[in-house]
XYZ file of C-alpha atoms in Angstrom:
140
model
C 77.941 96.437 139.989
C 74.263 96.705 139.034
C 73.300 94.749 142.162
C 75.117 97.285 144.340
C 73.413 100.187 142.568
C 70.003 98.602 143.152
C 70.519 97.696 146.794
C 72.004 101.121 147.549
C 68.975 102.821 145.995
C 66.712 100.694 148.188
C 68.696 101.579 151.306
C 68.322 105.294 150.534
C 64.536 104.961 150.425
C 64.460 102.938 153.650
C 66.658 105.506 155.415
C 64.200 108.346 154.698
C 60.793 106.970 153.748
C 57.775 109.156 153.157
C 55.365 109.458 156.096
C 52.754 108.084 153.679
C 52.890 104.281 153.839
C 51.577 103.745 150.305
C 54.014 106.224 148.802
C 56.944 104.647 150.647
C 56.035 101.183 149.403
C 55.432 102.473 145.866
C 58.784 104.286 145.908
C 60.716 101.167 146.902
C 58.922 98.922 144.428
C 59.324 101.464 141.622
C 63.055 101.573 142.328
C 63.303 97.817 141.927
C 61.064 97.651 138.848
C 62.500 100.650 137.014
C 66.011 99.309 137.531
C 65.058 95.919 136.099
C 65.272 96.878 132.425
C 68.417 98.993 132.707
C 70.721 96.012 132.193
C 68.435 93.217 130.969
C 65.652 93.017 128.386
C 62.486 91.043 129.046
C 63.902 88.172 126.983
C 67.116 88.199 129.018
C 65.061 88.179 132.244
C 63.173 85.103 131.032
C 66.483 83.313 130.486
C 67.861 84.514 133.814
C 64.827 83.278 135.711
C 64.897 79.944 133.905
C 68.592 79.516 134.646
C 68.160 80.400 138.321
C 65.378 77.814 138.584
C 67.049 75.078 136.555
C 70.491 75.592 138.082
C 69.878 76.910 141.615
C 73.269 75.724 142.873
C 75.245 77.402 140.087
C 77.089 80.634 140.900
C 74.438 82.547 138.934
C 71.562 80.729 140.651
C 73.023 81.447 144.074
C 73.630 85.117 143.246
C 70.098 85.482 141.876
C 68.581 83.950 145.014
C 70.783 86.066 147.260
C 69.621 89.245 145.540
C 65.975 88.207 145.895
C 66.544 87.589 149.628
C 68.247 90.956 150.028
C 65.435 92.816 148.264
C 62.832 90.938 150.324
C 64.742 91.886 153.485
C 64.814 95.510 152.365
C 61.056 95.447 151.852
C 60.612 94.068 155.373
C 62.999 96.688 156.731
C 60.939 99.434 155.095
C 57.837 98.256 156.950
C 59.824 98.179 160.219
C 61.083 101.706 159.544
C 57.521 102.873 158.883
C 56.540 101.396 162.241
C 59.445 103.153 163.967
C 58.488 106.526 162.505
C 54.856 106.014 163.533
C 53.341 105.659 160.058
C 52.539 101.934 160.233
C 50.673 100.122 162.985
C 52.900 98.612 165.671
C 50.910 95.390 165.984
C 51.445 94.224 162.414
C 54.030 91.590 161.537
C 56.488 93.758 159.593
C 58.356 90.741 158.263
C 55.157 89.062 157.070
C 53.859 92.226 155.408
C 57.211 92.906 153.768
C 57.376 89.368 152.428
C 53.825 89.636 151.039
C 54.696 92.887 149.287
C 57.916 91.518 147.838
C 56.363 88.225 146.750
C 53.511 90.044 145.023
C 55.937 92.362 143.238
C 58.036 89.389 142.169
C 55.025 87.493 140.801
C 53.796 90.565 138.941
C 57.294 91.050 137.519
C 57.166 87.507 136.149
C 53.875 88.344 134.431
C 55.456 91.553 133.111
C 58.407 89.792 131.492
C 56.124 87.193 129.921
C 54.177 89.916 128.117
C 56.100 91.952 125.559
C 53.254 94.483 125.321
C 53.105 95.321 129.037
C 54.867 98.536 130.079
C 56.587 99.366 133.342
C 53.917 102.015 133.936
C 51.190 99.371 133.616
C 53.099 97.012 135.881
C 53.550 99.641 138.598
C 49.865 100.596 138.392
C 48.814 96.955 138.786
C 51.121 96.419 141.766
C 49.906 99.655 143.384
C 46.273 98.591 142.941
C 46.954 95.171 144.458
C 48.960 96.576 147.369
C 46.419 99.294 148.189
C 44.259 97.068 150.410
C 47.284 95.916 152.388
C 48.571 99.482 152.647
C 45.244 100.657 154.089
C 45.335 97.839 156.626
C 48.799 98.658 157.969
C 48.855 102.450 158.038
C 47.934 104.371 161.179
């Protein structure tokens, strides 16, 4: 159920993104990040990630990987939507940019769950700072 809630929230942002590329990206990433601690603590996330890595062919490992792929696809679809609405440059590789954004968010999330003292606010600020250069490069 929580997977459906998360993916539906992402689809709502993609359907009507802000004209501002940075805000649209921040909105989608914040949706993913803020949802992350609704059902699982940082400790539970550490176990979930370990299990998905150690047992990738288990039902849990497959579901975990499928969700990551779906969220990465949503991130790519957001960039495509921004291109369609004229906010992002047409000549960029929307899939490549979306994958970079998702992979960066995912890596920063790993750092976040490793540090008990790090807050979601700090995580989002760090991701925003890192994505800013890419955002400036893709916006019209």
